[in-house]
CSV table of C-alpha atoms and ligand atoms in Angstrom, one decimal:
chain,number,residue,atom,x,y,z
A,240,MET,CA,-8.1,14.2,-7.7
A,241,GLN,CA,-9.0,11.6,-10.3
A,242,HIS,CA,-6.9,8.8,-11.6
A,243,THR,CA,-5.1,9.7,-14.8
A,244,ASP,CA,-6.3,6.4,-16.2
A,245,LYS,CA,-10.0,6.9,-16.8
A,246,ASN,CA,-10.8,3.2,-16.8
A,247,TYR,CA,-9.2,2.8,-13.4
A,248,GLU,CA,-11.3,5.7,-12.1
A,249,ILE,CA,-14.4,4.0,-13.5
A,250,GLN,CA,-13.5,0.7,-11.9
A,251,MET,CA,-12.9,2.3,-8.5
A,252,ASN,CA,-16.1,4.3,-8.7
A,253,SER,CA,-18.1,1.3,-9.6
A,254,ILE,CA,-17.1,-0.3,-6.3
A,255,ASN,CA,-18.2,2.8,-4.4
A,256,GLU,CA,-21.5,2.8,-6.2
A,257,LYS,CA,-22.1,-0.8,-5.5
A,258,LEU,CA,-21.4,-0.3,-1.8
A,259,ILE,CA,-23.9,2.6,-1.8
A,260,LYS,CA,-26.4,0.3,-3.5
A,261,MET,CA,-25.8,-2.4,-0.9
A,262,GLY,CA,-26.3,0.2,1.9
A,263,SER,CA,-29.5,1.5,0.5
A,264,ILE,CA,-30.9,-2.0,-0.1
A,265,LEU,CA,-30.1,-2.8,3.5
A,266,GLU,CA,-31.8,0.3,4.7
A,267,GLU,CA,-35.0,-0.7,3.0
A,268,GLN,CA,-34.6,-4.3,4.3
A,269,PHE,CA,-34.4,-2.8,7.8
A,270,ASN,CA,-37.6,-0.8,7.3
A,271,LYS,CA,-39.5,-3.8,5.9
A,272,ALA,CA,-38.2,-6.2,8.6
A,273,LEU,CA,-39.4,-3.9,11.4
A,274,LYS,CA,-42.8,-3.5,9.6
A,275,VAL,CA,-43.1,-7.3,9.5
A,276,LEU,CA,-42.8,-7.3,13.2
A,277,SER,CA,-45.8,-5.0,13.7
A,278,THR,CA,-47.9,-6.3,10.7
A,279,ARG,CA,-46.9,-10.0,10.6
A,280,ASP,CA,-47.2,-9.6,6.8
A,281,GLU,CA,-46.1,-12.8,5.2
A,282,ASN,CA,-45.8,-11.3,1.7
A,283,LEU,CA,-43.5,-8.6,3.0
A,284,ALA,CA,-41.4,-11.2,4.8
A,285,ASN,CA,-41.1,-13.1,1.5
A,286,ASP,CA,-40.1,-9.9,-0.3
A,287,ILE,CA,-37.3,-9.5,2.2
A,288,ILE,CA,-36.1,-13.0,1.6
A,289,ASP,CA,-36.1,-12.4,-2.2
A,290,THR,CA,-34.4,-9.1,-1.9
A,291,ASP,CA,-31.6,-10.6,0.1
A,292,LYS,CA,-30.4,-12.3,-3.0
A,293,GLN,CA,-29.5,-8.9,-4.5
A,294,ILE,CA,-27.3,-8.3,-1.5
A,295,ASN,CA,-25.5,-11.6,-2.0
A,296,ASP,CA,-25.0,-10.8,-5.7
A,297,LEU,CA,-23.6,-7.4,-4.9
A,298,ASN,CA,-21.2,-9.1,-2.4
A,299,HIS,CA,-19.8,-11.3,-5.1
A,300,ASP,CA,-19.8,-8.6,-7.7
A,301,ILE,CA,-17.8,-6.2,-5.5
A,302,SER,CA,-15.4,-9.0,-4.6
A,303,ASP,CA,-14.8,-9.9,-8.2
A,304,THR,CA,-14.1,-6.3,-9.1
A,305,VAL,CA,-11.7,-5.8,-6.2
A,306,PHE,CA,-9.9,-9.0,-7.3
A,307,GLN,CA,-9.6,-7.8,-10.8
A,308,ILE,CA,-8.2,-4.4,-9.7
A,309,ILE,CA,-5.7,-5.9,-7.4
A,310,ALA,CA,-4.5,-8.2,-10.2
A,311,MET,CA,-4.4,-5.6,-12.9
A,312,ARG,CA,-3.6,-2.3,-11.2
A,313,GLN,CA,-1.5,-3.0,-8.2
A,314,PRO,CA,-3.3,-0.4,-6.2
A,315,MET,CA,-1.4,1.7,-3.6
A,316,ALA,CA,-2.1,4.0,-0.6
A,317,ASP,CA,-5.7,5.2,-0.3
A,318,ASP,CA,-6.9,3.0,-3.2
A,319,LEU,CA,-5.4,0.0,-1.6
A,320,ARG,CA,-6.9,0.8,1.8
A,321,PHE,CA,-10.3,1.4,0.2
A,322,LEU,CA,-10.2,-2.0,-1.7
A,323,PHE,CA,-9.0,-3.8,1.4
A,324,CYS,CA,-11.8,-2.2,3.5
A,325,SER,CA,-14.4,-3.0,0.9
A,326,ILE,CA,-13.5,-6.6,0.6
A,327,LYS,CA,-13.8,-7.0,4.4
A,328,ILE,CA,-17.0,-5.0,5.0
A,329,ILE,CA,-19.0,-6.6,2.3
A,330,ARG,CA,-19.0,-9.8,4.3
A,331,ASP,CA,-20.4,-8.0,7.3
A,332,LEU,CA,-23.0,-6.2,5.1
A,333,GLU,CA,-24.1,-9.5,3.6
A,334,ARG,CA,-24.4,-11.0,7.1
A,335,ILE,CA,-26.5,-8.0,8.3
A,336,GLY,CA,-28.8,-8.9,5.4
A,337,ASP,CA,-29.0,-12.5,6.7
A,338,HIS,CA,-29.9,-11.3,10.2
A,339,LEU,CA,-32.7,-9.3,8.7
A,340,VAL,CA,-33.9,-12.4,6.8
A,341,THR,CA,-34.1,-14.1,10.2
A,342,VAL,CA,-36.1,-11.2,11.6
A,343,ALA,CA,-38.5,-11.5,8.7
A,344,LYS,CA,-38.8,-15.3,8.8
A,345,LYS,CA,-39.5,-15.5,12.5
A,346,GLY,CA,-41.3,-12.2,12.7
A,347,TYR,CA,-44.4,-12.8,10.5
A,348,ARG,CA,-45.3,-16.0,12.4
A,349,ILE,CA,-45.3,-14.5,15.9
A,350,ASN,CA,-48.6,-15.0,17.5
A,351,SER,CA,-50.7,-11.9,17.8
A,352,SER,CA,-51.5,-12.6,21.5
A,353,ILE,CA,-47.8,-12.0,22.4
A,354,PRO,CA,-47.7,-8.8,24.6
A,355,PRO,CA,-47.2,-5.8,22.3
A,356,GLU,CA,-44.5,-4.3,24.5
A,357,PHE,CA,-42.1,-7.1,23.3
A,358,ILE,CA,-42.7,-6.1,19.7
A,359,GLU,CA,-42.1,-2.4,20.7
A,360,LYS,CA,-38.9,-3.3,22.3
A,361,LEU,CA,-37.7,-5.2,19.3
A,362,GLU,CA,-38.6,-2.2,17.1
A,363,ILE,CA,-36.5,0.1,19.3
A,364,LEU,CA,-33.6,-2.3,19.1
A,365,GLY,CA,-34.1,-2.6,15.3
A,366,ASN,CA,-34.2,1.1,14.8
A,367,LYS,CA,-31.0,1.6,16.7
A,368,ALA,CA,-29.3,-1.1,14.6
A,369,SER,CA,-30.7,0.5,11.5
A,370,VAL,CA,-29.5,4.0,12.3
A,371,MET,CA,-26.1,2.6,13.4
A,372,THR,CA,-25.7,0.9,10.0
A,373,HIS,CA,-26.7,4.1,8.2
A,374,ASP,CA,-24.1,6.1,10.2
A,375,ALA,CA,-21.3,3.6,9.8
A,376,LEU,CA,-21.8,3.6,6.0
A,377,ASN,CA,-21.9,7.4,6.0
A,378,CYS,CA,-18.5,7.4,7.7
A,379,LEU,CA,-17.3,5.2,4.9
A,380,PHE,CA,-18.7,7.2,2.0
A,381,GLU,CA,-17.7,10.5,3.5
A,382,ARG,CA,-14.3,9.2,4.7
A,383,LYS,CA,-14.9,10.9,8.0
A,384,LEU,CA,-14.8,9.4,11.5
A,385,SER,CA,-17.2,12.0,12.9
A,386,GLN,CA,-19.7,9.5,14.3
A,387,ALA,CA,-17.3,6.6,15.0
A,388,ASP,CA,-17.0,6.9,18.7
A,389,LYS,CA,-20.7,7.1,19.2
A,390,ILE,CA,-21.1,3.9,17.2
A,391,ALA,CA,-19.1,1.8,19.6
A,392,GLU,CA,-21.2,3.3,22.5
A,393,ARG,CA,-24.4,2.5,20.6
A,394,ASP,CA,-23.3,-1.1,20.3
A,395,ASP,CA,-23.0,-1.3,24.1
A,396,ILE,CA,-26.5,0.1,24.4
A,397,ILE,CA,-27.9,-2.5,22.0
A,398,ASP,CA,-26.1,-5.3,23.9
A,399,THR,CA,-27.7,-4.1,27.1
A,400,LEU,CA,-31.2,-3.8,25.6
A,401,HIS,CA,-30.8,-7.3,24.2
A,402,GLY,CA,-29.7,-8.7,27.6
A,403,GLU,CA,-32.7,-7.1,29.3
A,404,PHE,CA,-35.1,-8.3,26.6
A,405,ILE,CA,-34.0,-11.9,26.9
A,406,LYS,CA,-34.6,-11.8,30.7
A,407,ASP,CA,-38.1,-10.4,30.2
A,408,VAL,CA,-38.9,-13.0,27.5
A,409,LEU,CA,-37.6,-15.8,29.7
A,410,SER,CA,-39.7,-14.9,32.6
A,411,TYR,CA,-42.7,-14.5,30.3
A,412,MET,CA,-42.0,-17.9,28.9
A,413,LYS,CA,-42.0,-19.6,32.3
A,414,GLN,CA,-45.6,-18.4,32.9
A,415,ASN,CA,-46.9,-19.0,29.4
A,416,ASP,CA,-46.0,-22.5,28.2
A,417,ASP,CA,-48.3,-22.1,25.2
A,418,TYR,CA,-46.1,-19.4,23.8
A,419,ILE,CA,-42.7,-21.0,24.2
A,420,PRO,CA,-42.1,-21.3,20.4
A,421,ASP,CA,-43.1,-17.6,19.9
A,422,SER,CA,-40.8,-16.6,22.8
A,423,LEU,CA,-37.9,-18.5,21.2
A,424,SER,CA,-38.6,-16.6,18.0
A,425,LEU,CA,-38.6,-13.3,19.9
A,426,ILE,CA,-35.2,-14.2,21.3
A,427,GLN,CA,-33.8,-15.2,17.9
A,428,ILE,CA,-35.0,-11.9,16.5
A,429,SER,CA,-33.4,-9.9,19.3
A,430,LYS,CA,-30.2,-12.0,18.9
A,431,GLY,CA,-30.2,-11.2,15.2
A,432,LEU,CA,-30.5,-7.5,15.8
A,433,GLU,CA,-27.8,-7.6,18.5
A,434,ARG,CA,-25.5,-9.3,16.0
A,435,VAL,CA,-26.1,-6.5,13.6
A,436,GLY,CA,-24.5,-4.2,16.2
A,437,ASP,CA,-21.4,-6.5,16.2
A,438,ARG,CA,-21.2,-6.4,12.4
A,439,ILE,CA,-21.3,-2.6,12.5
A,440,THR,CA,-18.6,-2.5,15.0
A,441,ASN,CA,-16.4,-4.6,12.7
A,442,ILE,CA,-17.3,-2.3,9.8
A,443,MET,CA,-16.3,0.7,11.8
A,444,GLU,CA,-12.9,-0.9,12.6
A,445,GLU,CA,-12.3,-1.3,8.8
A,446,VAL,CA,-13.5,2.3,8.1
A,447,HIS,CA,-11.1,3.5,10.7
A,448,PHE,CA,-8.3,1.6,9.0
A,449,LEU,CA,-9.4,3.1,5.7
A,450,ILE,CA,-9.2,6.6,7.0
A,451,GLU,CA,-6.3,6.5,9.5
A,452,GLY,CA,-4.2,3.6,8.1
A,453,LYS,CA,-4.4,1.7,11.3
A,454,TYR,CA,-7.1,0.1,13.5
A,455,SER,CA,-8.6,2.1,16.3
A,456,SER,CA,-7.3,-0.3,18.9
A,457,GLU,CA,-3.7,0.1,17.7
B,81,MET,CA,21.2,2.8,12.5
B,82,VAL,CA,23.7,5.3,11.2
B,83,ASN,CA,23.5,7.6,8.2
B,84,ILE,CA,26.2,7.0,5.7
B,85,ILE,CA,25.3,10.0,3.5
B,86,THR,CA,23.7,13.2,4.8
B,87,THR,CA,22.6,16.1,2.7
B,88,LYS,CA,21.6,19.5,4.0
B,89,ASN,CA,19.9,22.4,2.2
B,90,VAL,CA,20.9,21.2,-1.2
B,91,ASN,CA,20.1,23.5,-4.2
B,92,VAL,CA,21.0,22.6,-7.7
B,93,HIS,CA,20.7,25.0,-10.7
B,94,TYR,CA,21.3,24.3,-14.4
B,95,GLY,CA,22.1,27.9,-15.5
B,96,ASP,CA,19.1,29.9,-14.2
B,97,LYS,CA,16.8,26.9,-13.8
B,98,LYS,CA,16.5,25.5,-10.4
B,99,ALA,CA,16.4,21.7,-10.5
B,100,ILE,CA,16.7,20.9,-6.7
B,101,ASP,CA,15.1,23.2,-4.2
B,102,ASN,CA,16.6,23.1,-0.7
B,103,ILE,CA,16.5,19.3,-0.1
B,104,SER,CA,17.8,17.7,3.1
B,105,LEU,CA,17.7,14.0,3.0
B,106,ASN,CA,19.8,11.3,4.8
B,107,PHE,CA,20.6,7.8,3.8
B,108,LEU,CA,20.9,5.0,6.3
B,109,LYS,CA,23.8,2.5,6.0
B,110,ASN,CA,22.8,-0.9,4.7
B,111,ASN,CA,19.4,0.3,3.6
B,112,VAL,CA,17.9,0.6,0.2
B,113,THR,CA,16.4,4.0,-0.4
B,114,ALA,CA,14.2,4.6,-3.4
B,115,LEU,CA,13.8,8.0,-5.0
B,116,ILE,CA,10.5,8.4,-6.8
B,117,GLY,CA,8.7,11.2,-8.5
B,118,PRO,CA,7.4,12.3,-11.9
B,119,SER,CA,9.7,12.8,-14.8
B,120,GLY,CA,11.9,15.9,-14.5
B,121,CYS,CA,11.4,16.3,-10.7
B,122,GLY,CA,15.1,16.1,-10.1
B,123,LYS,CA,15.8,12.5,-9.0
B,124,SER,CA,18.7,11.9,-11.4
B,125,THR,CA,20.1,15.3,-10.6
B,126,PHE,CA,20.0,14.7,-6.9
B,127,LEU,CA,21.5,11.2,-7.3
B,128,ARG,CA,24.3,12.6,-9.4
B,129,CYS,CA,25.2,15.1,-6.7
B,130,LEU,CA,26.0,12.2,-4.4
B,131,ASN,CA,29.0,11.1,-6.3
B,132,ARG,CA,29.7,14.4,-8.0
B,133,MET,CA,28.7,13.2,-11.4
B,134,ASN,CA,27.3,16.7,-12.0
B,135,ASP,CA,30.8,18.2,-11.8
B,136,VAL,CA,31.3,17.6,-15.5
B,137,ILE,CA,28.1,19.5,-16.4
B,138,GLU,CA,29.4,23.1,-16.8
B,139,ILE,CA,26.1,25.0,-16.2
B,140,CYS,CA,25.3,22.9,-13.1
B,141,LYS,CA,25.7,24.7,-9.8
B,142,ILE,CA,25.4,22.9,-6.4
B,143,GLU,CA,24.9,24.6,-3.1
B,144,GLY,CA,24.4,23.0,0.4
B,145,GLN,CA,26.2,20.3,2.2
B,146,ILE,CA,26.6,16.7,1.2
B,147,CYS,CA,28.6,14.4,3.6
B,148,MET,CA,29.6,10.8,3.4
B,149,ASN,CA,30.7,9.4,6.8
B,150,ASN,CA,30.6,12.9,8.1
B,151,ILE,CA,33.1,14.2,5.5
B,152,ASP,CA,32.0,16.9,3.1
B,153,ILE,CA,32.4,15.3,-0.3
B,154,TYR,CA,32.6,18.7,-2.0
B,155,SER,CA,35.5,19.9,0.2
B,156,ASN,CA,38.9,20.5,-1.4
B,157,GLU,CA,40.6,17.6,0.3
B,158,ILE,CA,38.3,15.1,-1.5
B,159,GLU,CA,39.5,13.7,-4.7
B,160,VAL,CA,36.7,12.8,-7.0
B,161,GLU,CA,38.3,9.5,-8.0
B,162,GLN,CA,38.5,8.4,-4.4
B,163,LEU,CA,34.9,9.4,-3.9
B,164,ARG,CA,33.8,7.3,-6.9
B,165,GLU,CA,35.7,4.4,-5.4
B,166,LYS,CA,33.4,4.6,-2.4
B,167,ILE,CA,30.2,5.4,-4.3
B,168,GLY,CA,29.6,3.3,-7.4
B,169,MET,CA,26.9,3.9,-10.0
B,170,VAL,CA,24.7,1.8,-12.2
B,171,PHE,CA,22.9,3.5,-15.0
B,172,GLN,CA,19.6,3.1,-16.7
B,173,LYS,CA,21.0,1.5,-19.9
B,174,PRO,CA,23.6,-1.2,-19.3
B,175,ASN,CA,26.8,0.3,-20.5
B,176,PRO,CA,29.6,-2.4,-20.4
B,177,PHE,CA,32.9,-1.3,-21.9
B,178,PRO,CA,33.7,-2.8,-25.3
B,179,LYS,CA,36.0,-5.2,-23.6
B,180,SER,CA,35.9,-8.8,-22.4
B,181,ILE,CA,33.6,-9.7,-19.5
B,182,TYR,CA,36.7,-10.2,-17.4
B,183,ASP,CA,38.2,-6.9,-18.2
B,184,ASN,CA,35.0,-5.0,-17.6
B,185,VAL,CA,35.2,-6.1,-14.0
B,186,ALA,CA,38.9,-6.0,-13.6
B,187,TYR,CA,39.1,-2.5,-15.0
B,188,GLY,CA,38.2,-0.6,-11.8
B,189,PRO,CA,40.5,-2.5,-9.5
B,190,ARG,CA,43.3,-2.0,-11.9
B,191,ILE,CA,43.0,1.7,-12.4
B,192,HIS,CA,42.4,2.2,-8.7
B,193,GLY,CA,45.6,0.3,-8.2
B,194,PHE,CA,44.1,-2.4,-6.0
B,195,THR,CA,46.4,-5.0,-7.4
B,196,ASP,CA,48.4,-6.1,-10.5
B,197,ASN,CA,48.7,-9.7,-9.3
B,198,LYS,CA,46.8,-12.0,-11.7
B,199,GLU,CA,45.6,-14.3,-9.0
B,200,GLU,CA,44.3,-11.5,-6.8
B,201,LEU,CA,42.6,-10.0,-9.7
B,202,ASP,CA,41.0,-13.3,-10.7
B,203,GLU,CA,39.7,-13.5,-7.2
B,204,ILE,CA,38.2,-10.0,-7.3
B,205,VAL,CA,36.6,-10.7,-10.7
B,206,ASN,CA,35.1,-14.0,-9.6
B,207,THR,CA,33.7,-12.8,-6.3
B,208,SER,CA,32.2,-9.7,-7.9
B,209,LEU,CA,30.6,-11.7,-10.7
B,210,ASN,CA,29.3,-14.1,-8.0
B,211,LYS,CA,27.9,-11.3,-5.9
B,212,ALA,CA,26.2,-9.9,-8.9
B,213,GLY,CA,24.6,-13.3,-9.5
B,214,LEU,CA,26.3,-13.6,-12.9
B,215,PHE,CA,29.2,-15.9,-12.3
B,216,ASN,CA,27.6,-19.2,-13.2
B,217,GLU,CA,26.2,-17.9,-16.4
B,218,VAL,CA,29.6,-16.5,-17.7
B,219,LYS,CA,32.3,-18.5,-16.0
B,220,ASP,CA,33.1,-20.4,-19.3
B,221,ARG,CA,33.2,-17.3,-21.4
B,222,LEU,CA,35.0,-14.6,-19.4
B,223,ASP,CA,36.9,-13.6,-22.6
B,224,ASP,CA,33.8,-12.9,-24.6
B,225,LEU,CA,32.8,-9.3,-25.0
B,226,GLY,CA,30.7,-7.8,-22.3
B,227,THR,CA,28.5,-6.4,-25.0
B,228,SER,CA,27.7,-9.9,-26.2
B,229,LEU,CA,25.6,-10.6,-23.1
B,230,SER,CA,21.8,-10.2,-22.9
B,231,GLY,CA,20.5,-6.9,-21.4
B,232,GLY,CA,19.8,-8.3,-18.0
B,233,GLN,CA,23.2,-10.0,-17.9
B,234,GLN,CA,24.9,-6.7,-19.1
B,235,GLN,CA,23.2,-4.9,-16.2
B,236,ARG,CA,24.4,-7.5,-13.7
B,237,LEU,CA,27.9,-7.1,-15.3
B,238,CYS,CA,27.7,-3.4,-14.6
B,239,ILE,CA,26.7,-4.2,-11.0
B,240,ALA,CA,29.7,-6.6,-10.8
B,241,ARG,CA,31.9,-3.8,-12.2
B,242,ALA,CA,30.5,-1.4,-9.5
B,243,ILE,CA,31.1,-3.9,-6.8
B,244,ALA,CA,34.6,-4.8,-7.9
B,245,ILE,CA,36.0,-1.5,-6.5
B,246,LYS,CA,34.4,-2.3,-3.1
B,247,PRO,CA,32.3,0.8,-2.8
B,248,GLU,CA,30.2,1.5,0.3
B,249,VAL,CA,27.3,3.0,-1.6
B,250,ILE,CA,25.8,2.0,-4.9
B,251,LEU,CA,23.7,4.5,-6.8
B,252,MET,CA,21.3,3.1,-9.4
B,253,ASP,CA,19.4,5.2,-11.8
B,254,GLU,CA,16.5,3.2,-13.2
B,255,PRO,CA,18.6,0.1,-13.4
B,256,CYS,CA,15.8,-2.2,-14.7
B,257,SER,CA,14.0,0.1,-17.1
B,258,ALA,CA,15.5,-1.8,-20.1
B,259,LEU,CA,14.9,-5.2,-18.6
B,260,ASP,CA,12.2,-7.9,-18.9
B,261,PRO,CA,10.3,-9.0,-15.7
B,262,ILE,CA,12.6,-12.0,-15.1
B,263,ALA,CA,15.8,-10.0,-15.5
B,264,THR,CA,14.2,-7.4,-13.3
B,265,SER,CA,13.4,-9.8,-10.5
B,266,ILE,CA,16.9,-11.2,-10.6
B,267,ILE,CA,18.3,-7.6,-10.2
B,268,GLU,CA,15.7,-6.9,-7.4
B,269,GLU,CA,16.7,-10.0,-5.6
B,270,LEU,CA,20.3,-9.0,-6.0
B,271,ILE,CA,19.6,-5.6,-4.5
B,272,THR,CA,18.1,-7.2,-1.4
B,273,GLU,CA,21.2,-9.4,-1.2
B,274,LEU,CA,23.6,-6.5,-1.8
B,275,LYS,CA,22.2,-4.3,1.0
B,276,LYS,CA,23.8,-6.6,3.5
B,277,SER,CA,27.2,-5.2,2.4
B,278,TYR,CA,26.3,-2.0,0.7
B,279,THR,CA,24.0,1.0,0.9
B,280,ILE,CA,21.9,1.4,-2.1
B,281,ILE,CA,20.1,4.4,-3.5
B,282,ILE,CA,17.9,3.7,-6.4
B,283,VAL,CA,15.8,5.9,-8.7
B,284,THR,CA,12.9,4.1,-10.1
B,285,HIS,CA,9.7,4.9,-12.1
B,286,SER,CA,8.1,1.7,-10.9
B,287,MET,CA,6.1,2.1,-7.8
B,288,GLN,CA,6.0,-1.6,-7.4
B,289,GLN,CA,9.7,-1.9,-7.7
B,290,ALA,CA,10.2,0.8,-5.1
B,291,ALA,CA,7.7,-1.0,-2.8
B,292,ARG,CA,9.4,-4.3,-3.4
B,293,VAL,CA,13.1,-3.5,-2.9
B,294,SER,CA,13.4,-0.4,-0.7
B,295,ASP,CA,13.3,0.2,3.0
B,296,LYS,CA,12.9,3.9,2.7
B,297,THR,CA,11.2,6.0,0.0
B,298,ALA,CA,11.6,9.6,-0.8
B,299,PHE,CA,9.1,11.4,-3.1
B,300,PHE,CA,10.3,14.3,-5.2
B,301,HIS,CA,8.1,16.8,-7.0
B,302,LEU,CA,9.2,19.8,-9.0
B,303,GLY,CA,12.6,19.8,-7.3
B,304,ASN,CA,11.2,19.5,-3.8
B,305,LEU,CA,11.3,16.7,-1.4
B,306,ILE,CA,7.7,16.2,-0.5
B,307,GLU,CA,7.8,13.3,1.8
B,308,GLU,CA,10.2,10.6,2.9
B,309,GLY,CA,9.8,7.7,5.3
B,310,ASP,CA,9.5,3.9,5.6
B,311,THR,CA,8.5,2.4,2.3
B,312,SER,CA,5.8,0.3,4.0
B,313,LYS,CA,4.2,3.6,5.2
B,314,ILE,CA,4.7,5.6,2.1
B,315,PHE,CA,2.8,3.1,-0.1
B,316,THR,CA,0.0,2.4,2.3
B,317,LYS,CA,-0.7,5.6,4.3
B,318,PRO,CA,1.5,8.5,3.1
B,319,ASP,CA,1.1,11.7,5.1
B,320,ASN,CA,1.1,14.0,2.2
B,321,GLN,CA,-1.8,14.2,-0.2
B,322,LYS,CA,0.5,14.8,-3.2
B,323,THR,CA,2.4,11.6,-2.4
B,324,ASN,CA,-0.8,9.7,-2.2
B,325,ASP,CA,-2.0,11.2,-5.5
B,326,TYR,CA,1.3,10.4,-7.3
B,327,ILE,CA,1.6,6.8,-6.1
B,328,THR,CA,-2.0,6.0,-6.8
B,329,GLY,CA,-1.6,7.2,-10.4
B,330,ARG,CA,-3.6,10.5,-10.1
B,331,PHE,CA,-0.8,12.6,-11.7
B,332,GLY,CA,2.7,12.4,-13.0
C,195,ATP,N1,22.4,18.6,-18.1
C,195,ATP,C1,21.3,19.4,-17.9
C,195,ATP,N2,21.3,20.6,-18.4
C,195,ATP,C2,20.2,21.4,-18.2
C,195,ATP,N3,19.1,21.0,-17.5
C,195,ATP,C3,19.1,19.8,-17.0
C,195,ATP,C4,20.2,18.9,-17.2
C,195,ATP,N4,19.9,17.7,-16.6
C,195,ATP,C5,18.6,17.8,-16.1
C,195,ATP,N5,18.1,19.1,-16.3
C,195,ATP,C6,16.8,19.6,-15.9
C,195,ATP,O1,16.7,19.4,-14.5
C,195,ATP,C7,15.4,19.0,-14.2
C,195,ATP,C8,15.5,17.7,-13.4
C,195,ATP,O2,16.0,16.7,-14.3
C,195,ATP,P1,16.4,15.2,-13.8
C,195,ATP,O3,17.0,14.5,-15.0
C,195,ATP,O4,17.1,15.3,-12.6
C,195,ATP,O5,14.9,14.6,-13.6
C,195,ATP,P2,14.5,13.1,-13.2
C,195,ATP,O6,13.6,13.2,-12.0
C,195,ATP,O7,15.6,12.2,-13.2
C,195,ATP,O8,13.5,12.8,-14.5
C,195,ATP,P3,13.3,11.4,-15.2
C,195,ATP,O9,12.4,10.6,-14.4
C,195,ATP,O10,12.7,11.8,-16.5
C,195,ATP,O11,14.7,10.8,-15.4
C,195,ATP,C9,14.6,18.9,-15.4
C,195,ATP,O12,13.9,20.0,-15.6
C,195,ATP,C10,15.7,18.8,-16.5
C,195,ATP,O13,15.3,19.4,-17.7
C,196,MG,MG1,16.3,10.6,-14.3
């Protein structure tokens, strides 16, 4: 059911649309960042860095609109929960953007002599984080917790993969002093992707609150 | 927590028209309960049942049970005057009598035969005005007409008048709708203060007011009670979709 006040309806919808926009930009950023890992394409990396500004702008834009609505409309019930949820998750989305910038900045400079299985493992990790982001945002837009449980499990898988990856890179590093800087970059990339999983877990908590009116841990 | 007023399967008709449809709703002692809902949903009708204000409306028929402190208020043993002593009412428009400020407050205690003693009466008037948060503003002009006060002051005078007869319950039907924001917040603060000694049932069209002052909220729609519960829950995560749609401004 729509709000009787059309302008209110338009304001609320604009937040939803901007969140969708943020989500779709992030999805592209993921694709590009993973491509940077395999191609070491500097132009593409710069493109990611530029595009990140749009995410930051959307973050501020949404936050301004929420602020205005709270001041002018005194929202209640599901509207209030949606605004509260939005204001909290845009920070996480913006940070996911930052993690992908890290992947891009470090990624294009990795030496091509680094064993390809490291890159493959990062791609697997990155794909998992990307799908997780997509699914969490779907829960938000559809107001359904259908995939919520799986998302927490998937964060555990990402943590495990990240842990194993670090071990592998460390032992590689010990035997290949020449590649210490590259190995550190690999670790930072993996760390960035692992942090994405944590951000998504936060987001799912907020989406849970939006839908159920309480946090899943309560 | 005890219920001071309980209602069970209440139906109200005005002639053939059903205004209240089988409502059962209880009111906790020393709580503020807000009745909300779109215009014409039956809030005032229901409120008026609680102190038998509907008795004077000839076409109005009431069925069901309404008890105060476990006594049926519609039973033959109950005298309406006595009931109104226990259940005071404050209306949408401040309606002071065309008498002095003092007499507005003293009127109830006099006709209910509390006292004729001037000193005792002074005491009742002063404490009532004090509790209503009006005393300091009017203490030097108690002989002025009640109608000479500002709207917000008049409404507080009506609250003082209601308090003077030492009721247990105060019914308020949109008490702030004619007041500015400052006068409104004075009344709201007063409501919060008064609930220590009284039980308050308030009808309001302002969601924000209901959210601010009440402990419990009941949502009425087309004569039905759709949902009732803790105010903090009703305004953040109501169970019923209709409640959600009403309080978020999607109809009504
Ligand atoms: N004295 C009356 N005679 C006939 N019908 C009445 C009378 N008083 C109320 N009604 C009808 O009963 C229904 C409920 O009215 P009521 O005044 O209780 O609504 P309300 O919820 O208080 O509305 P509002 O928010 O506009 O004050 C309405 O349809 C109204 O027309
Ligand atoms: Mg009314």
